[in-house]
XYZ file of C-alpha atoms in Angstrom:
747
model
C -41.493 -12.090 -29.038
C -43.505 -14.732 -26.720
C -40.129 -16.569 -26.286
C -38.512 -13.221 -25.074
C -41.620 -12.474 -22.654
C -40.917 -15.743 -20.920
C -37.778 -14.341 -20.029
C -38.854 -10.521 -19.604
C -41.837 -11.058 -17.076
C -40.162 -13.185 -14.570
C -37.050 -11.206 -14.575
C -39.158 -8.020 -13.874
C -40.845 -9.571 -10.967
C -37.661 -10.811 -9.498
C -36.107 -7.226 -9.766
C -39.665 -5.649 -8.167
C -39.278 -8.279 -5.201
C -35.524 -7.388 -4.693
C -36.495 -3.890 -4.787
C -39.273 -4.434 -2.356
C -36.766 -6.222 -0.053
C -34.015 -3.471 -0.428
C -35.774 -0.619 0.518
C -36.312 -1.269 4.290
C -32.719 -2.120 4.540
C -31.500 0.792 2.868
C -33.602 2.583 5.415
C -32.111 0.976 8.486
C -28.491 1.385 6.679
C -29.171 5.052 6.090
C -30.108 5.952 9.726
C -27.358 3.957 11.104
C -24.878 6.038 8.750
C -26.343 9.261 9.964
C -26.658 8.328 13.436
C -22.778 7.428 13.324
C -22.040 10.819 11.490
C -23.736 12.662 14.099
C -21.881 11.114 16.857
C -18.890 12.071 15.185
C -19.855 15.604 14.809
C -21.109 15.723 18.392
C -17.894 14.815 19.765
C -15.912 17.106 17.357
C -17.990 19.998 18.652
C -17.838 19.238 22.364
C -13.778 18.782 21.825
C -13.889 22.193 19.913
C -15.919 24.227 22.473
C -14.563 22.505 25.566
C -11.882 25.083 26.458
C -13.730 28.337 25.780
C -16.970 27.053 27.330
C -14.827 26.142 30.401
C -13.765 29.953 30.759
C -17.307 30.992 30.528
C -18.664 28.861 33.033
C -15.756 29.860 35.552
C -16.459 33.386 34.761
C -19.819 32.901 36.356
C -21.739 34.768 33.559
C -24.925 33.230 32.712
C -25.526 35.634 29.946
C -22.344 34.966 28.096
C -23.056 31.566 28.161
C -26.452 31.493 26.865
C -25.238 33.750 24.164
C -22.526 31.498 23.069
C -24.985 28.844 22.923
C -27.188 30.598 20.925
C -24.487 31.202 18.381
C -23.856 27.560 18.063
C -27.460 26.723 17.327
C -27.225 29.027 14.433
C -25.956 25.668 12.567
C -28.802 24.428 10.569
C -28.744 20.745 12.058
C -27.978 21.702 15.654
C -31.150 22.064 17.200
C -30.461 22.775 20.879
C -27.548 23.072 23.555
C -27.915 22.201 27.391
C -25.118 21.895 30.171
C -25.589 19.734 32.979
C -23.729 19.900 36.271
C -21.702 16.845 37.571
C -24.593 16.233 39.779
C -26.686 16.123 36.568
C -28.696 19.407 37.278
C -29.332 21.368 34.034
C -27.690 24.434 34.549
C -27.853 26.126 30.919
C -30.052 25.592 27.885
C -30.950 27.248 25.018
C -34.619 28.275 24.478
C -35.232 25.221 21.999
C -34.005 22.648 24.248
C -36.878 20.020 24.612
C -38.650 20.129 27.993
C -38.973 16.279 27.826
C -35.093 15.993 27.922
C -33.262 16.146 31.276
C -30.060 15.459 32.576
C -31.112 12.530 35.045
C -30.280 9.674 32.712
C -26.681 9.132 31.335
C -24.188 6.521 30.261
C -21.358 5.154 32.176
C -18.991 6.558 29.930
C -19.998 9.878 28.367
C -16.513 10.262 26.822
C -16.898 7.101 24.356
C -20.601 6.180 23.751
C -23.097 6.536 20.601
C -25.768 9.283 20.809
C -29.558 8.002 20.982
C -32.430 9.015 18.805
C -35.438 10.584 20.740
C -38.738 10.836 19.178
C -40.458 14.342 19.983
C -43.722 16.129 18.776
C -41.616 17.877 16.067
C -39.942 14.616 14.870
C -36.895 12.529 15.807
C -33.623 14.356 17.328
C -30.191 13.076 17.877
C -29.175 13.552 21.475
C -25.608 13.037 22.373
C -23.894 13.764 25.699
C -20.084 14.797 26.349
C -18.335 15.260 29.712
C -16.332 18.180 30.141
C -13.271 18.619 31.795
C -10.536 21.043 32.627
C -7.161 20.033 34.280
C -8.487 16.517 34.569
C -11.346 17.851 36.585
C -14.791 17.370 35.259
C -17.092 20.699 35.383
C -20.288 19.138 33.725
C -21.917 17.135 30.755
C -22.566 19.192 27.433
C -26.156 17.892 25.958
C -26.081 18.490 22.162
C -29.376 18.115 20.253
C -29.419 17.724 16.264
C -32.470 17.867 14.187
C -32.797 14.723 12.166
C -35.650 15.870 10.023
C -33.004 15.795 7.064
C -32.451 12.081 7.431
C -36.202 11.496 6.273
C -35.731 13.767 3.266
C -32.821 11.814 2.157
C -34.333 8.735 2.994
C -37.170 9.623 0.418
C -34.541 10.682 -2.088
C -32.828 7.467 -1.677
C -36.065 5.595 -2.318
C -36.532 7.586 -5.560
C -33.196 6.793 -6.674
C -33.696 2.845 -5.828
C -36.798 2.987 -7.831
C -34.982 4.531 -10.813
C -31.817 2.376 -10.559
C -33.967 -0.794 -10.764
C -36.267 0.443 -13.396
C -33.055 1.261 -15.749
C -31.652 -2.007 -14.666
C -34.836 -3.718 -15.780
C -34.924 -2.034 -19.223
C -31.417 -2.626 -19.895
C -31.531 -6.494 -18.963
C -34.755 -6.922 -20.735
C -33.133 -5.380 -23.885
C -30.115 -7.780 -23.535
C -32.305 -10.599 -23.090
C -34.321 -10.111 -26.022
C -31.155 -9.675 -28.203
C -29.436 -12.802 -26.733
C -32.896 -14.898 -27.094
C -33.265 -13.600 -30.659
C -29.884 -14.396 -31.725
C -29.679 -17.754 -29.906
C -32.964 -18.665 -31.830
C -31.602 -17.782 -35.136
C -28.198 -19.670 -34.334
C -30.067 -22.862 -33.648
C -32.409 -22.552 -36.553
C -29.305 -21.966 -38.706
C -27.721 -24.911 -37.067
C -30.579 -27.404 -37.687
C -30.592 -26.230 -41.231
C -27.113 -27.086 -41.684
C -27.636 -30.621 -40.103
C -30.448 -31.089 -42.661
C -28.173 -30.097 -45.512
C -25.619 -32.681 -44.371
C -23.059 -30.062 -43.148
C -22.462 -32.080 -39.794
C -19.975 -31.382 -37.070
C -18.227 -34.364 -38.056
C -17.584 -32.886 -41.457
C -16.240 -29.694 -40.087
C -13.699 -31.573 -37.870
C -12.763 -33.328 -41.130
C -11.960 -30.024 -42.871
C -9.947 -28.886 -39.964
C -7.612 -32.103 -40.335
C -6.338 -30.586 -43.520
C -2.485 -30.215 -43.196
C -2.415 -26.657 -44.013
C -5.004 -25.549 -41.341
C -3.561 -27.861 -38.603
C -1.014 -25.281 -37.141
C -3.669 -22.440 -36.991
C -6.058 -24.949 -35.363
C -3.210 -25.735 -32.568
C -2.434 -22.049 -32.137
C -6.031 -21.295 -31.588
C -6.697 -24.011 -29.061
C -3.675 -23.010 -27.289
C -4.472 -19.283 -27.136
C -8.059 -20.129 -25.944
C -6.602 -22.593 -23.464
C -3.973 -19.677 -22.288
C -7.042 -16.947 -22.258
C -8.981 -19.373 -20.147
C -6.304 -20.070 -17.649
C -5.665 -16.113 -17.510
C -9.282 -15.294 -16.870
C -9.584 -17.930 -14.126
C -6.381 -16.303 -12.429
C -7.498 -12.994 -13.000
C -10.714 -13.425 -11.110
C -8.897 -11.899 -8.069
C -12.135 -11.903 -5.926
C -11.882 -15.607 -5.823
C -8.432 -15.893 -5.264
C -6.927 -16.366 -1.811
C -3.417 -14.936 -2.318
C -0.799 -17.026 -0.878
C 2.444 -18.706 -1.354
C 0.683 -21.612 -2.675
C -1.318 -19.300 -5.265
C 2.097 -18.519 -6.479
C 3.480 -21.878 -6.574
C -0.002 -22.634 -8.503
C 0.602 -19.858 -11.185
C 4.106 -21.213 -11.774
C 2.823 -24.527 -12.163
C -0.481 -24.130 -14.107
C 0.066 -20.815 -15.928
C 3.886 -20.774 -16.342
C 4.164 -24.289 -16.605
C 7.158 -24.654 -13.824
C 9.277 -21.764 -15.644
C 12.600 -20.923 -14.142
C 12.467 -17.689 -11.690
C 15.426 -15.551 -10.796
C 15.844 -12.555 -8.695
C 18.257 -9.967 -9.190
C 19.124 -7.389 -6.437
C 21.855 -5.438 -4.537
C 20.838 -6.463 -1.217
C 20.586 -10.099 -0.371
C 18.033 -11.699 2.042
C 20.398 -13.344 4.478
C 23.536 -11.678 5.681
C 26.652 -13.875 7.391
C 28.922 -11.767 9.848
C 31.375 -12.338 12.269
C 30.260 -11.705 15.867
C 32.193 -12.605 18.962
C 34.234 -15.261 17.545
C 31.091 -16.968 15.778
C 28.959 -16.429 12.334
C 25.658 -14.736 12.931
C 22.986 -14.452 10.283
C 21.083 -11.219 9.713
C 17.939 -9.913 8.018
C 18.789 -6.422 6.245
C 16.592 -3.420 7.126
C 15.227 -3.248 3.573
C 11.804 -2.779 1.709
C 13.171 -4.774 -1.003
C 14.059 -7.663 1.047
C 11.021 -7.320 3.116
C 8.792 -8.007 0.140
C 10.643 -10.466 -2.152
C 11.944 -12.872 0.520
C 8.180 -14.477 1.094
C 7.963 -14.414 -2.626
C 11.167 -16.506 -3.141
C 10.241 -18.821 -0.638
C 7.220 -19.676 -2.632
C 8.864 -19.748 -6.185
C 11.948 -21.738 -4.987
C 14.114 -20.044 -7.537
C 17.615 -18.526 -7.326
C 18.437 -14.898 -5.677
C 21.354 -13.259 -7.340
C 22.849 -10.745 -4.931
C 26.101 -8.756 -3.998
C 27.681 -10.671 -0.909
C 28.929 -8.085 1.428
C 28.679 -9.685 4.661
C 32.126 -10.403 6.604
C 31.492 -14.091 6.789
C 29.465 -14.385 3.521
C 32.563 -16.082 1.503
C 33.129 -18.562 4.437
C 29.429 -20.063 4.138
C 29.017 -20.652 0.248
C 29.973 -23.402 -1.635
C 32.558 -23.758 -4.510
C 30.033 -22.113 -6.766
C 29.210 -19.384 -4.438
C 25.762 -20.641 -3.506
C 24.247 -20.997 -0.129
C 20.705 -22.629 0.736
C 18.126 -20.389 2.807
C 16.396 -19.624 5.124
C 18.744 -21.209 7.411
C 15.933 -23.067 9.555
C 14.202 -24.306 6.555
C 15.985 -23.989 3.245
C 13.769 -23.233 0.329
C 15.675 -21.394 -2.331
C 19.338 -20.540 -2.740
C 21.417 -17.330 -3.090
C 24.305 -16.758 -5.721
C 26.500 -14.166 -4.347
C 28.263 -11.968 -6.421
C 31.655 -10.273 -5.330
C 32.762 -6.873 -5.651
C 36.275 -5.047 -5.011
C 36.053 -2.317 -2.546
C 36.671 0.165 -5.491
C 33.782 -1.236 -7.549
C 31.476 -1.063 -4.473
C 32.631 2.478 -3.985
C 31.797 3.594 -7.411
C 28.888 1.490 -8.293
C 26.686 1.576 -4.940
C 28.074 4.375 -2.793
C 28.807 6.658 -5.804
C 26.454 6.343 -9.014
C 23.464 4.675 -6.988
C 23.341 6.401 -3.840
C 25.137 9.477 -4.212
C 23.606 10.165 -7.964
C 20.311 8.169 -8.753
C 19.074 8.216 -4.875
C 18.907 11.877 -4.521
C 17.931 12.422 -8.187
C 14.884 10.436 -7.758
C 13.866 11.672 -4.352
C 12.655 15.208 -3.754
C 14.583 15.745 -0.464
C 16.783 18.596 -1.365
C 19.793 16.864 -1.719
C 22.011 17.727 -4.578
C 22.980 14.425 -6.921
C 26.548 13.937 -7.477
C 27.384 12.385 -10.984
C 31.171 11.352 -11.626
C 32.568 9.366 -14.595
C 34.295 6.870 -12.693
C 31.346 5.923 -10.776
C 29.458 5.714 -14.117
C 32.017 3.354 -15.204
C 31.894 1.267 -12.199
C 28.140 1.109 -12.468
C 28.350 -0.364 -15.796
C 30.882 -3.007 -14.965
C 28.868 -4.084 -12.055
C 25.919 -4.553 -14.308
C 27.672 -6.645 -16.748
C 29.095 -8.802 -13.834
C 25.484 -9.330 -12.598
C 24.442 -9.884 -16.390
C 27.243 -12.655 -16.336
C 25.774 -14.146 -13.191
C 22.102 -14.526 -14.739
C 23.462 -15.948 -17.669
C 25.552 -18.580 -15.716
C 22.624 -19.341 -13.557
C 20.303 -19.788 -16.256
C 19.078 -23.374 -16.892
C 16.557 -22.630 -19.824
C 16.394 -20.308 -22.787
C 13.457 -18.452 -21.587
C 13.858 -17.735 -17.935
C 11.904 -15.233 -15.875
C 14.227 -12.574 -14.496
C 12.933 -10.148 -11.848
C 15.525 -7.419 -11.758
C 15.029 -5.086 -8.595
C 15.530 -1.372 -8.100
C 17.844 1.489 -9.596
C 21.213 -0.389 -8.973
C 20.536 -2.116 -12.135
C 18.974 0.145 -14.787
C 21.458 -1.051 -17.266
C 20.882 -4.977 -16.627
C 17.659 -5.324 -18.601
C 19.134 -4.740 -21.800
C 22.236 -6.726 -21.227
C 20.046 -9.695 -20.464
C 17.896 -9.199 -23.412
C 21.175 -9.125 -25.680
C 22.560 -12.432 -24.151
C 19.191 -14.271 -23.429
C 16.804 -12.902 -26.020
C 13.770 -15.372 -25.205
C 14.023 -14.127 -21.417
C 11.172 -12.436 -19.799
C 12.776 -9.676 -17.769
C 10.483 -8.032 -15.274
C 12.287 -4.856 -13.859
C 10.789 -3.118 -10.644
C 11.828 0.425 -9.822
C 11.393 0.669 -6.028
C 11.820 4.277 -5.701
C 10.237 7.272 -7.030
C 10.692 8.094 -10.667
C 11.185 11.961 -11.386
C 9.600 14.026 -13.869
C 11.493 14.574 -17.278
C 12.919 17.890 -16.506
C 14.533 16.520 -13.227
C 15.748 13.183 -14.667
C 17.460 15.326 -17.442
C 20.136 16.112 -14.763
C 21.671 12.859 -15.225
C 24.488 12.983 -18.094
C 23.834 9.284 -18.858
C 20.000 9.841 -19.059
C 19.858 7.970 -22.512
C 21.884 4.958 -21.704
C 19.852 4.487 -18.310
C 16.447 4.621 -20.300
C 17.776 2.318 -23.061
C 18.823 -0.014 -20.309
C 15.382 -0.128 -18.833
C 13.593 -0.670 -22.017
C 15.097 -3.762 -22.469
C 12.354 -5.035 -19.825
C 9.283 -7.092 -20.947
C 7.803 -5.143 -18.107
C 8.608 -2.310 -15.853
C 6.832 -1.670 -12.695
C 6.304 0.951 -10.582
C 4.720 1.474 -7.221
C 2.135 4.341 -8.421
C 0.579 5.477 -11.649
C 2.108 8.922 -10.835
C 5.584 7.411 -11.483
C 4.377 5.343 -14.484
C 3.449 8.894 -16.204
C 6.849 10.286 -15.361
C 8.778 7.404 -16.812
C 6.530 7.540 -20.073
C 7.249 11.409 -20.330
C 10.875 10.910 -19.707
C 11.333 8.487 -22.734
C 9.031 10.917 -24.997
C 11.374 13.824 -24.150
C 14.854 11.680 -24.232
C 14.646 9.006 -26.963
C 13.177 8.049 -30.043
C 10.094 5.552 -29.303
C 6.607 4.599 -30.207
C 4.532 5.342 -27.280
C 0.996 3.963 -26.706
C -0.489 5.618 -23.783
C -3.786 3.885 -23.932
C -2.005 0.616 -23.365
C 1.088 1.976 -21.528
C 3.502 0.386 -23.806
C 6.686 1.653 -25.378
C 8.182 0.126 -28.493
C 11.871 0.917 -28.748
C 14.680 -0.964 -30.678
C 12.342 -3.641 -31.988
C 11.067 -4.758 -28.401
C 8.035 -3.584 -26.398
C 7.939 -2.547 -22.918
C 4.577 -2.653 -21.018
C 4.882 -0.082 -18.002
C 2.612 -1.136 -15.220
C 1.451 -0.063 -11.788
C 2.312 -2.712 -9.288
C 1.835 -1.242 -5.567
C 4.275 -3.561 -3.398
C 3.173 -5.064 -0.189
C 4.121 -7.203 2.588
C 3.275 -11.025 3.131
C -0.251 -12.025 4.894
C -0.275 -13.599 7.570
C 3.103 -12.325 9.041
C 5.365 -15.282 9.958
C 7.454 -13.392 12.629
C 7.660 -15.453 15.814
C 6.745 -12.164 17.719
C 3.348 -12.659 16.461
C 2.737 -15.350 18.788
C 3.394 -13.291 21.856
C 0.409 -11.351 23.136
C 0.403 -7.541 22.836
C 0.595 -7.004 26.465
C 3.711 -8.972 26.820
C 5.206 -7.112 23.869
C 4.744 -3.983 25.644
C 5.822 -5.138 28.996
C 9.212 -6.314 27.212
C 9.818 -3.038 25.410
C 9.271 -1.025 28.464
C 11.525 -3.361 30.419
C 14.339 -2.847 27.859
C 13.970 0.820 27.620
C 13.468 1.585 31.250
C 9.936 2.789 30.898
C 7.041 2.504 33.226
C 3.836 0.222 32.463
C 1.712 3.607 31.923
C 4.331 5.356 29.288
C 2.775 6.281 26.043
C 4.947 4.758 23.506
C 5.497 6.182 19.810
C 7.741 4.325 17.432
C 9.488 5.166 14.194
C 11.436 2.544 12.183
C 13.861 3.687 9.307
C 17.122 3.411 7.689
C 19.121 6.365 8.788
C 18.390 8.219 5.640
C 17.811 11.891 4.840
C 14.683 10.899 2.953
C 12.827 9.461 5.862
C 11.853 12.782 7.689
C 13.417 11.912 10.954
C 14.519 15.502 11.774
C 11.048 16.877 11.028
C 9.458 13.730 13.170
C 11.672 14.866 16.262
C 10.578 18.342 15.381
C 6.860 17.331 15.577
C 7.402 15.452 18.982
C 9.133 18.724 20.398
C 6.216 20.709 19.053
C 3.474 18.354 20.781
C 5.399 18.826 24.136
C 5.146 22.581 23.749
C 1.618 22.973 22.889
C 0.523 20.425 25.382
C 2.894 20.110 28.197
C 0.918 17.373 29.846
C 2.540 14.710 27.578
C 5.926 15.496 29.069
C 7.204 12.641 30.874
C 3.886 10.580 29.669
C 5.067 10.021 26.046
C 8.404 8.681 24.743
C 9.096 8.244 20.993
C 11.454 5.335 20.353
C 13.206 5.836 16.894
C 14.774 2.679 15.644
C 17.379 3.772 12.795
C 19.243 1.146 11.176
C 22.899 2.605 10.027
C 22.838 3.079 6.324
C 25.591 3.869 3.719
C 28.072 5.422 6.225
C 30.885 6.048 3.889
C 28.934 8.715 2.046
C 29.449 12.297 3.471
C 25.859 13.219 3.216
C 24.828 10.206 5.490
C 27.589 11.032 7.821
C 26.468 14.710 8.307
C 22.903 13.273 8.848
C 23.726 10.979 11.323
C 25.378 13.736 13.276
C 22.303 16.074 12.932
C 19.914 13.367 14.069
C 22.053 12.747 17.281
C 22.248 16.246 18.110
C 18.653 17.223 17.387
C 17.508 14.238 19.823
C 20.064 15.419 22.359
C 18.947 18.895 22.270
C 15.300 18.033 22.502
C 15.811 15.576 25.495
C 17.912 18.290 27.244
C 15.364 20.536 26.723
C 12.472 18.231 28.353
C 14.489 16.051 30.647
C 14.397 18.247 33.622
C 10.674 18.206 33.707
C 10.412 14.370 33.352
C 11.569 11.511 31.140
C 13.606 12.211 28.139
C 11.132 12.238 25.198
C 13.089 10.864 22.574
C 14.899 7.309 22.547
C 17.378 7.081 19.790
C 18.269 3.418 18.800
C 20.874 3.664 15.891
C 21.808 -0.243 15.595
C 20.585 -3.064 13.543
C 17.308 -4.615 14.876
C 16.080 -8.157 13.648
C 12.633 -8.289 12.259
C 11.389 -10.019 15.377
C 12.609 -7.140 17.503
C 11.034 -4.510 15.068
C 7.373 -6.337 15.317
C 7.812 -6.442 19.190
C 7.932 -2.452 18.788
C 5.346 -2.123 16.594
C 2.805 -4.139 18.681
C 3.880 -2.344 21.824
C 3.488 1.180 20.398
C 0.654 3.376 20.727
C 1.326 5.228 17.358
C 3.705 4.801 14.669
C 5.058 7.646 12.614
C 6.067 7.547 9.027
C 6.971 11.012 7.791
C 9.201 10.388 4.668
C 9.762 13.172 2.902
C 9.532 11.248 -0.622
C 9.140 7.557 -0.990
C 8.190 4.933 -3.339
C 5.976 2.873 -1.166
C 7.187 2.470 2.437
C 6.596 -0.902 4.009
C 6.957 0.214 7.224
C 3.427 1.746 7.324
C 2.060 -1.779 6.231
C 4.156 -3.853 8.619
C 2.786 -1.675 11.543
C -0.594 -2.242 10.349
C -0.204 -5.991 9.909
C 1.314 -6.464 13.501
C -1.781 -5.220 15.192
C -4.045 -7.953 15.252
C -5.621 -6.449 18.468
C -6.765 -3.712 15.943
C -5.134 -0.893 18.141
C -2.845 1.868 17.532
C -2.556 4.903 15.200
C -0.527 5.012 11.994
C 0.548 8.895 11.084
C 1.622 8.616 7.472
C 3.306 11.114 5.277
C 1.473 12.087 1.993
C 4.656 11.646 0.178
C 4.579 7.868 0.364
C 2.909 5.671 -2.192
C 1.315 3.814 0.797
C -0.728 6.930 1.664
C -2.861 6.103 -1.514
C -3.668 2.832 -0.162
C -4.124 3.728 3.487
C -6.416 6.629 3.523
C -7.399 5.638 6.985
C -4.146 6.589 8.534
C -3.895 10.333 9.624
C -2.093 11.448 6.585
C 0.221 14.438 7.089
C 2.602 16.767 5.254
C 5.899 16.168 7.007
C 7.328 19.573 6.311
C 4.355 21.033 8.275
C 5.568 20.720 11.825
C 2.232 22.074 13.423
C 0.375 19.855 11.353
C 2.253 16.906 12.355
C 2.258 17.771 16.001
C -1.490 18.172 15.979
C -1.641 14.667 14.200
C 0.386 13.164 16.994
C -1.877 14.835 19.852
C -5.233 13.595 17.876
C -3.477 9.812 17.671
C -2.794 9.860 21.221
C -6.286 10.997 22.195
C -8.130 8.749 19.691
C -10.651 6.709 21.338
C -10.584 2.900 21.043
C -13.413 2.517 19.047
C -11.897 4.741 16.236
C -8.860 2.864 16.534
C -10.279 -0.264 15.684
C -12.530 0.955 12.763
C -9.485 2.445 11.118
C -6.972 -0.369 11.692
C -9.646 -2.911 10.819
C -9.962 -1.163 7.216
C -6.347 -1.127 6.757
C -5.670 -4.687 7.785
C -8.483 -5.818 5.149
C -6.880 -3.910 2.357
C -3.129 -5.266 3.383
C -4.690 -9.046 3.702
C -6.464 -8.539 0.340
C -3.384 -6.922 -1.379
C -0.401 -8.684 -0.169
C 2.860 -9.437 -1.303
C 1.633 -12.642 -3.100
C -0.581 -10.719 -5.029
C 1.924 -8.184 -6.093
C 4.053 -11.035 -7.357
C 1.346 -12.788 -8.785
C 0.050 -10.066 -10.891
C 3.437 -9.584 -12.320
C 3.874 -13.325 -13.024
C 0.581 -13.532 -14.688
C 1.486 -10.404 -16.755
C 4.831 -12.033 -17.907
C 2.855 -15.247 -18.614
C 0.399 -13.469 -21.145
C 3.499 -11.762 -22.380
C 5.354 -15.157 -23.008
C 2.386 -16.714 -24.652
C 1.862 -13.860 -27.272
C 5.712 -13.910 -28.063
C 5.496 -17.568 -28.768
C 2.526 -17.254 -30.806
C 4.135 -14.460 -32.802
C 7.473 -16.412 -33.126
C 5.698 -19.352 -34.515
C 3.623 -17.222 -36.753
C 7.060 -15.878 -38.245
C 8.728 -19.153 -38.586
C 5.697 -20.843 -40.583
C 6.036 -20.520 -44.206
C 3.123 -18.512 -45.988
C 0.584 -21.021 -47.875
C 1.136 -21.105 -51.361
C -1.280 -19.528 -53.610
C -2.689 -21.868 -56.452
C -2.728 -19.991 -59.988
C -6.143 -20.329 -61.481
């Protein structure tokens, strides 16, 4: 116990000193937080009562104004209200309005300042001022006085809780210290006794050299090394996630393993344009996320070659090195006939699986010929994976719903491969998925994966429920693993992201220059307030609902007519599908109708740009816009939201984000809306356009910090680390199966 006291007493003194130093800091922080909350509350109250108060003041009835003020101070925290004239003369006040306060002092800009704390005889109060105007003309300054006595009460409670916290912490740490000290002492004594008896460490090592124990020792040492490496890599607070981090994981944790990516869409497309070959980057969230990863891993990307000049640019083995300006990896292009593309891509994938998985009220279409084409193309890509593999156990990243059958096909032909499948779109509930006639085959294909990833835990839960309902498998809901057909699949949540920092050349251009260039391209005046939407022309993206919200904004607040312009960038998509052709026509008609309605009163409010835009052009619009709207009706993640935030290094601009995107769970500082509620979306637009710069900075700074920490390299790194852990376990189990059991000597 004396030895334990040597630890406990200094520990108690240290904790007491920390508590003594922390309490004043907590007091200051608590006061700052409450003052900020009261600033926001003051602004909200002032904006709310601005219009009715203006009507009362213009009516000239002093009694009605004072009665209105008396109703306001029924709030337990609002102590007093006063109204000053533009000349800083006190016109109206409640009975409780302190005599020591006057209108003679004011800030330079009462619309965008923090309130001040004033100490009165009764205690401290918070005084906030707000300039009131109607039709652009100021008619006075509203003075709101909040009682701050509750701050002292809460401060006392906080001190009490801190005391209890440190007391409990001291007790727990002391208990742990005593236990560890006692165990350590006993272990030291036992070791000393072993040395005295001649049981030295050298003798122990001699025993470990016995032939029958040597394999076990090797496996244990390998396991310790792997676990230590994993522990270090998983200490994410110490990792600066970057391309170099991924390369280090491949080099140290995966020992330079071969990495292959399989997706339908290729990262670079070659097309004929004016008698020359042009390189394009497709408008795809999958490409946006994976291309930086592939540049870091220097592997092979297997994709469908669909560009008009793709065949002319590959070598004899259908490969091409990319990016064009600095080749870092290679693309292996797979060629499909028009019939195969029509059945596999336009048919089963995008007329069947896409509407099945998205709740956008479009009926999925399933045809046997489309299914046959889907299976054929999946086998074609499996052949390409086998042909490209240079080792017996590659890491294969299978991307999206186009290749649900591919993991099983790879597993059958390359049993030692580690297959990581990522489903980039939502996974529906089990009942909805049951619509698909080939549901068991799709589940069987996906369960060929070593790891199956989704954007959100909700989609993981839906997949587990679907497996439980339609196939015979053993499900461990604690570890989220599925054992099926002798293989085990880990179902994991990996929220996808984008690279940080952005490598677009547009980021080198000042925001002011981007705005000037965008205005010049679109014939806008420099004072135009710009909104932007960037999407594929797809019925799940909520473009029609977005236009209706713009129309509703102009209805409820006509002051924005001619001042606000919304630029919709819409990349053409799946144009051979009837639903997409119909949606294209509806979008154009809607934009034309709204523009005709408001064009006579000023500039057309919607600029529809249905054409391909390079990433640098898109980032220019992001940097120029005052607000970005993402109104998806149903989405897996949606990287447009993250791209907009990453592009705004000036910490300005407002993001309006649909609650039905995975991104809304990561970016709560955005204005979250239900895209089906047009009035709510219009109100969010109005709030975004009127948001003070200080609030924009706070929201944007928080979102940028999250995207910086949880970037695409971290997304890929987590999957690769999990893959490394699975490979290590499988190799240990394989060696254990191959090893013959030790013979038991008969007595």
